[in-house]
Amino acid sequence: MDVMGDKATLFGTGRFVQSSSWEDPRDETGEAADEAAEELRQRLAAEAGDVEAMSVLGAMLLRRGDLDGAEPHLRAATAAGDRAAANNLGVLLHQRGYADEAAGWWRIAAVAGSTAAAHALGRHHRERGDEPAAEYWLRQSAEQGHTLGAYALADLLEHRGDAAGTERWMRVAAERGHREGAYRLARALDRRAVGESGDAAAALVREAEQWYRQAAARGHRRAALHLGTILERRGELKEAGRWYLTSAKDGEVRAACALGFLLRDAGDTENAAVWWLRAAQEGDGNAANALGALHAERGETQTAERWYRAAMDAGDINGAYNLGLLCADQGRTAQAEQWYRRAAYAGHREAANALAILLLRAGDETGAEPWFSKAAEAGSVDAAFNLGILHAGRGEERSALRWYEQAAAAGHMEAALQVGMARLREGEEGEAERFLRCAAGGGSAEAAYRLATVLDARRPPEPAHELGEPVNRRSECEEWYERAASQGHRRAQVRVGMLAAARGDVVEAARWYREAAEAGSRNGAFNLGLLLAREGSEPEAAVWWTRAADAGHGRAALRLALVYARRGELAEGQRWAERAAALGPAAVTERAARLRDALREELSA
């Protein structure tokens, strides 16, 4: 409650009792002496009948907690018509537990124009459940410039759902320096920004930040936390860390946890652990999970398990999920299933997906599918993709495609590839290209290769140079082939080699063919052999053709048959001709059969 009057308005604000930590003790002693002298002066004036001195002396004694000493002075000043004394008498009686009598004196002071008394009276009526009376007196106080009255009125209007009135009076309180009012105004602006877009949302967010900053500067720890969050999202990590630190030191456990993550991302895991420990010991489940993950990375599984259990005890279901992961990594499948189930039943979608995978690996497809469905319906992208795989394995292509599309819409790269492939099979090239671009852009080598083939198929013939020389421009499809090739896609590597050979770049072509061949591509080995043979290195070419033929490449076998026939090694040539005829394709089979028969005749002659 507030004390009113020209010389007693600071009672209840805390300003008399708060001393700065840096003040010299001698200053405090001096202040105490000054206060004692002031009290003596006011007492002498009060005994001489000075009404204002009675009011001020009563306020001084009330502030000190001397209710018995204050009451007679306040009653005497009130009887003489001092409104500040009437308000303070109400405060005194309220502290004694006589709320109704206190309200009577507050009413007298409020009618006489005391904004502090009007505020106190409004609070009294709200505590009694009389909201109309509470609003009347709080409005009287607020409209006459009382900061606490404006804040209390805003709080009442928020309870009633009057958003416009709430924001108006919360803004008044904030503008007058009320830190909780500034914080709550910022929160309201944040909520409004969610429903807006573009410039309107940006403007609300900027204004919210200003109020968070004002409240944080006045020591509001939650405002400091929110300000730190805004700055971190914006990439201003140094200032964000300062506000997190301020908030954490004031006891905000979420700020301590956030500071820990900021330090971890900066590579300072030791100090991160210090702040996580502080937050976890205060019951922050997120910090306990972070500590568990830190110890798990270090191989300290028992300590990790202890912190995961602490997170679970704090109500953070991620603790159960992380315990499941820890047990699964250790091969403790039964315990992993137990923890996954606990988290999944509590609504943890990734735990439901992990449980389904565990069941599927154990051969329980019937038990896995409902958990995949539950996780996917809760928004798990991986679960939607896994359902696609499950349905595709049964030959249920339409159902599989539906789940792949759901996962692809949420950015799942492999799901986008599967949708793109399905669209290609259905002849919907435009839709296929869209999904393949998404998957390729996300890093899928197969999608990059498939996209390149789509673009390659529609690429017009290269125009001839005016002198009749071909013009080799670098096309988009070649860029996608190269991206896939650089990620180790063997077919793309062969295709890039072919494009380089067409440009006459033998060195580049050989490099890509060799990479593909060494990775097991029989086409790469065959093409590398052709390139080497043209360059006069037939023995080395034969080595690569042998590798390709052993892998089932018919044309490579035919080339080997011809090489050995030219060398006069007819039996070896006949053997490779037999191999080529068996491998095909048809044109190769026909040529190989003729060569085989000719070599057979030559050998029998």
XYZ file of N, CA, C and O in Angstrom, residues 3 7-8 10-12 16-17 35-44 46-47 52-77 84-85 88-89 91-93 95-96:
220
model
N 1.614 5.300 0.912
C 1.334 6.421 1.815
C 1.199 7.667 0.968
O 1.919 7.854 0.003
N 4.946 14.833 2.142
C 6.213 14.471 2.774
C 6.300 12.982 3.126
O 7.232 12.561 3.753
N 5.293 12.193 2.721
C 5.287 10.794 3.129
C 4.987 9.848 1.970
O 4.557 8.743 2.174
N 6.853 8.268 -0.059
C 7.782 7.194 -0.389
C 7.533 5.918 0.407
O 8.149 4.909 0.153
N 6.620 5.924 1.348
C 6.367 4.723 2.113
C 5.753 3.658 1.204
O 4.847 3.925 0.436
N 6.265 2.438 1.303
C 5.728 1.359 0.480
C 6.433 1.203 -0.847
O 6.199 0.244 -1.562
N 13.035 3.789 1.015
C 13.652 4.105 2.301
C 14.497 2.944 2.820
O 15.463 3.137 3.511
N 14.118 1.735 2.445
C 14.776 0.594 3.066
C 15.840 -0.024 2.172
O 16.539 -0.916 2.598
N 18.039 10.761 10.227
C 16.651 10.321 10.370
C 16.179 10.477 11.811
O 15.047 10.881 12.072
N 17.097 10.148 12.749
C 16.726 10.288 14.167
C 16.471 11.755 14.509
O 15.514 12.078 15.245
N 17.306 12.621 13.942
C 17.120 14.058 14.201
C 15.811 14.539 13.592
O 15.071 15.333 14.212
N 15.487 14.033 12.385
C 14.243 14.422 11.727
C 13.039 13.929 12.518
O 12.047 14.637 12.695
N 13.160 12.703 13.045
C 12.049 12.154 13.838
C 11.822 13.003 15.098
O 10.675 13.293 15.478
N 12.940 13.384 15.760
C 12.814 14.209 16.965
C 12.166 15.540 16.635
O 11.275 16.019 17.363
N 12.576 16.132 15.485
C 11.996 17.428 15.097
C 10.499 17.300 14.846
O 9.696 18.128 15.285
N 10.101 16.212 14.123
C 8.690 16.007 13.819
C 7.900 15.716 15.101
O 6.760 16.175 15.252
N 8.512 14.979 16.034
C 7.824 14.651 17.280
C 7.545 15.919 18.096
O 6.443 16.099 18.648
N 8.556 16.801 18.180
C 8.367 18.047 18.927
C 7.279 18.900 18.292
O 6.428 19.501 18.989
N 4.795 17.750 16.436
C 3.512 17.079 16.624
C 2.971 17.347 18.014
O 1.758 17.600 18.200
N 3.846 17.298 19.020
C 3.416 17.555 20.397
C 2.943 18.989 20.565
O 2.131 19.290 21.442
N 0.526 18.372 10.185
C 1.392 17.783 9.161
C 2.502 16.976 9.810
O 2.870 15.889 9.335
N 3.058 17.474 10.941
C 4.114 16.746 11.647
C 3.573 15.437 12.214
O 4.257 14.405 12.200
N 2.318 15.469 12.726
C 1.708 14.223 13.215
C 1.635 13.187 12.093
O 1.941 12.006 12.280
N 1.226 13.630 10.899
C 1.086 12.723 9.748
C 2.437 12.145 9.340
O 2.578 10.938 9.132
N 3.446 13.014 9.240
C 4.770 12.561 8.820
C 5.388 11.651 9.872
O 5.983 10.608 9.547
N 5.245 11.992 11.162
C 5.788 11.158 12.232
C 5.111 9.786 12.237
O 5.780 8.749 12.372
N 3.801 9.776 12.047
C 3.081 8.493 11.988
C 3.573 7.642 10.830
O 3.757 6.426 10.968
N 3.836 8.280 9.668
C 4.345 7.539 8.507
C 5.733 6.982 8.781
O 6.049 5.843 8.393
N 6.566 7.764 9.469
C 7.914 7.299 9.780
C 7.883 6.080 10.709
O 8.583 5.098 10.492
N 7.028 6.146 11.715
C 6.922 5.026 12.649
C 6.303 3.801 11.970
O 6.689 2.659 12.240
N 5.336 4.038 11.089
C 4.703 2.940 10.344
C 5.729 2.242 9.456
O 5.783 1.016 9.379
N 6.544 3.043 8.796
C 7.573 2.467 7.947
C 8.536 1.621 8.762
O 9.001 0.573 8.298
N 8.818 2.014 9.957
C 9.733 1.289 10.827
C 9.097 0.017 11.385
O 9.774 -0.870 11.877
N 7.775 -0.085 11.305
C 7.067 -1.248 11.846
C 6.538 -1.019 13.250
O 5.986 -1.937 13.872
N 6.651 0.196 13.760
C 6.161 0.531 15.109
C 4.685 0.931 14.988
O 4.342 2.119 14.994
N 3.814 -0.079 14.876
C 2.393 0.212 14.653
C 1.755 0.883 15.865
O 0.928 1.802 15.710
N 2.142 0.405 17.051
C 1.559 1.000 18.264
C 1.937 2.469 18.396
O 1.118 3.312 18.809
N 3.188 2.807 18.068
C 3.622 4.190 18.160
C 3.016 5.052 17.071
O 2.729 6.249 17.293
N 2.786 4.478 15.881
C 2.284 5.265 14.752
C 0.799 5.565 14.867
O 0.335 6.647 14.470
N 0.031 4.616 15.417
C -1.441 4.737 15.343
C -1.994 6.007 15.975
O -2.810 6.715 15.363
N -1.575 6.373 17.206
C -2.166 7.594 17.788
C -1.867 8.855 16.974
O -2.720 9.727 16.835
N -0.672 8.948 16.421
C -0.316 10.121 15.606
C -1.145 10.166 14.331
O -1.629 11.241 13.927
N -1.320 9.003 13.700
C -2.104 8.974 12.462
C -3.571 9.270 12.731
O -4.227 9.980 11.959
N -4.106 8.743 13.840
C -5.513 9.024 14.164
C -5.715 10.511 14.466
O -6.712 11.115 14.046
N -4.762 11.101 15.156
C -4.885 12.523 15.486
C -4.832 13.365 14.214
O -5.640 14.298 14.042
N -3.911 13.044 13.307
C -3.807 13.806 12.067
C -5.033 13.589 11.189
O -5.526 14.525 10.534
N -3.379 12.249 3.892
C -2.264 11.312 3.899
C -2.312 10.442 5.138
O -2.070 9.231 5.087
N -2.668 11.048 6.270
C -2.770 10.289 7.515
C -3.911 9.281 7.423
O -3.802 8.160 7.917
N -2.644 6.343 5.454
C -1.670 5.565 6.214
C -2.313 4.840 7.386
O -1.877 3.744 7.754
N -3.348 5.421 7.935
C -4.097 4.735 8.992
C -4.765 3.486 8.414
O -4.801 2.432 9.058
N -3.537 1.774 5.924
C -2.434 0.822 5.757
C -2.142 0.118 7.083
O -1.971 -1.106 7.134
N -2.082 0.886 8.148
C -1.788 0.327 9.469
C -2.848 -0.688 9.884
O -2.537 -1.795 10.345
N -4.120 -0.326 9.724
C -5.200 -1.229 10.110
C -5.214 -2.481 9.231
O -5.517 -3.577 9.696
N -2.595 -3.881 8.000
C -1.516 -4.721 8.500
C -1.914 -5.419 9.800
O -1.446 -6.531 10.070
N -2.761 -4.791 10.548
C -3.240 -5.417 11.801
C -4.315 -6.474 11.530
O -4.683 -7.228 12.425
